[in-house]
Short mmCIF file of C-alpha atoms in Angstrom, two decimals:
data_model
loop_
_atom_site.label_atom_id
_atom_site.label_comp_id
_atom_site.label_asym_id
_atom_site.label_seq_id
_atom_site.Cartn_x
_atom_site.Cartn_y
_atom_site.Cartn_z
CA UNK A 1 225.23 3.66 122.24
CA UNK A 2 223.33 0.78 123.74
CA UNK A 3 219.25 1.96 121.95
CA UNK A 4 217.64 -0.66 123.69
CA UNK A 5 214.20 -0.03 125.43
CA UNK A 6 213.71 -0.37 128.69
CA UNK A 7 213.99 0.73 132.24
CA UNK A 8 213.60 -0.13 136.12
CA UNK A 9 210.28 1.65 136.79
CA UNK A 10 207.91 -0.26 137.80
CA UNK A 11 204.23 -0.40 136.12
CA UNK A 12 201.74 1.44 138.74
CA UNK A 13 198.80 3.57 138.93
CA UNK A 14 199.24 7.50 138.09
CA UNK A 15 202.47 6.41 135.91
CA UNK A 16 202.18 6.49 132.38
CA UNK A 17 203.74 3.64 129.50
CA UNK A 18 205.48 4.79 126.32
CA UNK A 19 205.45 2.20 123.59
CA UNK A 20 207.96 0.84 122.04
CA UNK A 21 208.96 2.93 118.78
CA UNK A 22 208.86 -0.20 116.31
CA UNK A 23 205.44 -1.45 117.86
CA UNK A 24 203.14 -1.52 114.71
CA UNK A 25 199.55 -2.14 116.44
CA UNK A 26 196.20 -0.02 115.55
CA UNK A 27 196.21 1.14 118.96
CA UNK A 28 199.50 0.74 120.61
CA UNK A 29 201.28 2.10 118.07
CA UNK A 30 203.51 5.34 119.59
CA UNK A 31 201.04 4.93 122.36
CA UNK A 32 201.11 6.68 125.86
CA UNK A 33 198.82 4.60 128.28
CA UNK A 34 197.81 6.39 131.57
CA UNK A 35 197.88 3.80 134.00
CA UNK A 36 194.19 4.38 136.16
CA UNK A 37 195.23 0.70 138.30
CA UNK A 38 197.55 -2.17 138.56
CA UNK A 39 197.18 -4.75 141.20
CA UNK A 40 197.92 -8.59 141.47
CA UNK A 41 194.47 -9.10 139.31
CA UNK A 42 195.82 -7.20 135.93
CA UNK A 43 196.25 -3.32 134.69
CA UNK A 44 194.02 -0.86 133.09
CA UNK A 45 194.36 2.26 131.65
CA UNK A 46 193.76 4.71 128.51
CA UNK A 47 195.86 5.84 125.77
CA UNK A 48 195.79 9.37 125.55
CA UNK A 49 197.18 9.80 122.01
CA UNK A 50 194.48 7.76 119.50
CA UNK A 51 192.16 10.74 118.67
CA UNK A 52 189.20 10.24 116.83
CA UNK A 53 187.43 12.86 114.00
CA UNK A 54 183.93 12.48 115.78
CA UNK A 55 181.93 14.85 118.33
CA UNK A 56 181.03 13.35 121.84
CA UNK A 57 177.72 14.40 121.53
CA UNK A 58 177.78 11.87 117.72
CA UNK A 59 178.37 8.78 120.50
CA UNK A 60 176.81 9.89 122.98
CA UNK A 61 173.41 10.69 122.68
CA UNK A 62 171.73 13.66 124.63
CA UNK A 63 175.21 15.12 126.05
CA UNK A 64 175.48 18.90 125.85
CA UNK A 65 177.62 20.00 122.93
CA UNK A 66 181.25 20.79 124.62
CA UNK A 67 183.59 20.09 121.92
CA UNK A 68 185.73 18.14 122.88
CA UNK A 69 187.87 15.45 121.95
CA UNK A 70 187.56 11.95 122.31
CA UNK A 71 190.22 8.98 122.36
CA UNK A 72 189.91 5.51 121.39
CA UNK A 73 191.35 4.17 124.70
CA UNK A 74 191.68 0.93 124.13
CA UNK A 75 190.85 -2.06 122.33
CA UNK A 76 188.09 -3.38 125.39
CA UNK A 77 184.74 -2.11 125.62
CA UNK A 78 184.93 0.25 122.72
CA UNK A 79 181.40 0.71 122.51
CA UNK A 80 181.46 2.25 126.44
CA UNK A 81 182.49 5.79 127.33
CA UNK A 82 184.80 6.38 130.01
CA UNK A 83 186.10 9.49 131.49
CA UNK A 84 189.07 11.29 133.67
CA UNK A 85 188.96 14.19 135.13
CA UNK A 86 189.75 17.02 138.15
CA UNK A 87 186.86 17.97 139.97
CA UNK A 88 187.32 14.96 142.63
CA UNK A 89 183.91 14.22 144.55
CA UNK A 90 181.90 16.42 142.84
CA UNK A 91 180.95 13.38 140.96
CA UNK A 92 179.46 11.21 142.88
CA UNK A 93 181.18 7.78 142.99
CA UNK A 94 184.29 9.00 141.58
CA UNK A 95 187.41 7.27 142.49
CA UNK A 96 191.24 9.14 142.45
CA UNK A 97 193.99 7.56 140.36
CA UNK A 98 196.54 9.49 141.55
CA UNK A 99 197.45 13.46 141.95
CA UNK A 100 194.17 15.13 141.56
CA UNK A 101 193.01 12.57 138.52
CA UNK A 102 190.07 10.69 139.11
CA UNK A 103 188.23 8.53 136.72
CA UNK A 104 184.75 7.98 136.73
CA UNK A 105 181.56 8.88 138.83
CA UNK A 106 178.29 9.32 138.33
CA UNK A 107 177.37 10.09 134.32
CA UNK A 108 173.95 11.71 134.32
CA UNK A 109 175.48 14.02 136.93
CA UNK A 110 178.85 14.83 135.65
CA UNK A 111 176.52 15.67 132.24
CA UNK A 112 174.18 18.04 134.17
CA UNK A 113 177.05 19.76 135.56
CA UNK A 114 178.63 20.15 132.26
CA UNK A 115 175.24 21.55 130.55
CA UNK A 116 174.77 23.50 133.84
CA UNK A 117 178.38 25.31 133.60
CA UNK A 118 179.49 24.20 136.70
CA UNK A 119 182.56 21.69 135.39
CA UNK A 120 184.48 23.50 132.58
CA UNK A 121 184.86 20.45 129.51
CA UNK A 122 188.78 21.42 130.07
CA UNK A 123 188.56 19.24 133.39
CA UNK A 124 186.85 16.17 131.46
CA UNK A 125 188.57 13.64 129.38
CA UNK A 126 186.41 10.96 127.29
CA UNK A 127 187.56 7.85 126.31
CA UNK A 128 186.05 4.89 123.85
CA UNK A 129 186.88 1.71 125.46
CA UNK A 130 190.07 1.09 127.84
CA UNK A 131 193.48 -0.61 127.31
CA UNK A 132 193.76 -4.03 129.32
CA UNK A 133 195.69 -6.28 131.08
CA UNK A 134 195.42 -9.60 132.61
CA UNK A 135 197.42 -10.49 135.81
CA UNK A 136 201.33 -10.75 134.76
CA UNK A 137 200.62 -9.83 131.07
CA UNK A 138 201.70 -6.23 131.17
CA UNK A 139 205.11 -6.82 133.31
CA UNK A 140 205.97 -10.03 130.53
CA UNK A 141 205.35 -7.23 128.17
CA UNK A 142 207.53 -4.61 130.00
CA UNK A 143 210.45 -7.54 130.28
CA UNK A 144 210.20 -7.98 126.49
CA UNK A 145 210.44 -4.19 126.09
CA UNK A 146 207.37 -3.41 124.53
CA UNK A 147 206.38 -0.62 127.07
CA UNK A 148 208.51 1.79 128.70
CA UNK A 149 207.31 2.96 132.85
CA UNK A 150 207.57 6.65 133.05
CA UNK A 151 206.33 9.13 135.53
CA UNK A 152 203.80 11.63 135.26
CA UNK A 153 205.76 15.34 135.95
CA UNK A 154 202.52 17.33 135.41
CA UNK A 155 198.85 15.81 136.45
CA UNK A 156 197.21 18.33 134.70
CA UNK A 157 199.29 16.94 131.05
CA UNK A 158 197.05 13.71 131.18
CA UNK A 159 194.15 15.76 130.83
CA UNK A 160 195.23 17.80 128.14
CA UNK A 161 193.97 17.13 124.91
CA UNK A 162 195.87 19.38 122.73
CA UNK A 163 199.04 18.15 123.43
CA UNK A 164 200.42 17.18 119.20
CA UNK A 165 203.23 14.62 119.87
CA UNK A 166 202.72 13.60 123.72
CA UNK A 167 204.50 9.90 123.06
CA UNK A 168 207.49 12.15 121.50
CA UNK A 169 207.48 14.52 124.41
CA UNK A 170 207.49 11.51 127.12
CA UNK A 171 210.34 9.78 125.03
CA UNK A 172 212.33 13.01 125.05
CA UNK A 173 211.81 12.92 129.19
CA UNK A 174 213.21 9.57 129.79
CA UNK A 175 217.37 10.57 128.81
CA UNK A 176 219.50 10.89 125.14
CA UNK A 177 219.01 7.55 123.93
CA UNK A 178 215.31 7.85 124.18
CA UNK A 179 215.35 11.13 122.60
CA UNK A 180 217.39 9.62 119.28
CA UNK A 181 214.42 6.92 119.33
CA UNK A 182 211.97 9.94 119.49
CA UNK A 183 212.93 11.28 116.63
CA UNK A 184 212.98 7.93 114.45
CA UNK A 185 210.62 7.71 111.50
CA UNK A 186 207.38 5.47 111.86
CA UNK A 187 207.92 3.95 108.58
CA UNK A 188 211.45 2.80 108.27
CA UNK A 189 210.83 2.46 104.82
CA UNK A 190 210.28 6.25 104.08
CA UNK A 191 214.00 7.51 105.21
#
């Protein structure tokens, strides 16, 4: 069985990339990125599966306590917060991704709302930094298999984060050779 990693899709915004099983990076490692653009000027998006042990509230000072949780989404502009989420243009300034996602909008206004009770935290997805590409850098990547394309089958899985194993869940999706791969140790070492 032919185990090598890659596919036809093509990168674009709303679709998701799976990395590479054997990728051994801080923050790509058994990454999912969800793709927010790609154009002939580069790609950006956020992982979805780097969680970090801190409250929003401990980064972000003065935003109402909502418990949720809080990805490192990239290695650029880690010291920014950056958000997804459902409730379209009730944010001013928001912009949609793709299938009811939009990223962004007005801050002090999306954290009124959230104080307020009028946006549920369940409809909000924070993010430390972004993942980023120059023009041509993520396709060169893609060619040399580092990334898998994949769709997105649910909208509303992007914006959960509960979700335990989403990169094994996505590898599953994509046929049986990527399901063998899903199931492969991190450490080859420890067999």
């Amino acid at each position: 069985m032919d185990l090598s990693f890659s596919n036809r899709r093509k990168a674009r915004k709303g679709r998701v990339l799976i990395a590479d099983p054997f990728t051994d990076d801080d923050y790509f490692g058994r990454a999912v990125v969800y793709i927010c653009d790609h154009n002939s000027e580069g790609t950006f998006g956020f992982v979805l599966n780097n969680f970090i042990d801190i409250d929003l509230n401990e980064v972000a000072k003065n935003f109402p306590d909502i418990k949720s949780n809080i990805s490192i989404g990239g290695p650029v502009q880690t010291e920014h917060i950056f958000f997804l989420h459902t409730v379209g243009n009730s944010i001013e300034g928001s912009m949609e991704v793709d299938d009811g996602i939009y990223i962004g909008g007005n801050y002090d206004q999306l954290k009124q709302k959230l104080d307020d009770g009028e946006i549920n935290p369940k409809e909000v997805r924070f993010f430390l930094g972004y993942s980023g590409w120059s023009a041509g850098q993520l396709q060169e990547e893609i060619d040399n298999h580092s990334w898998i394309v994949a769709p997105v089958l649910n909208p509303l899985e992007i914006m959960d984060d509960t979700v335990i194993d989403i990169w094994s869940n996505y590898m599953r999706r994509q046929g049986k050779k990527y399901d063998i791969l899903s199931r492969s140790p991190i450490d080859f070492n420890v067999n």
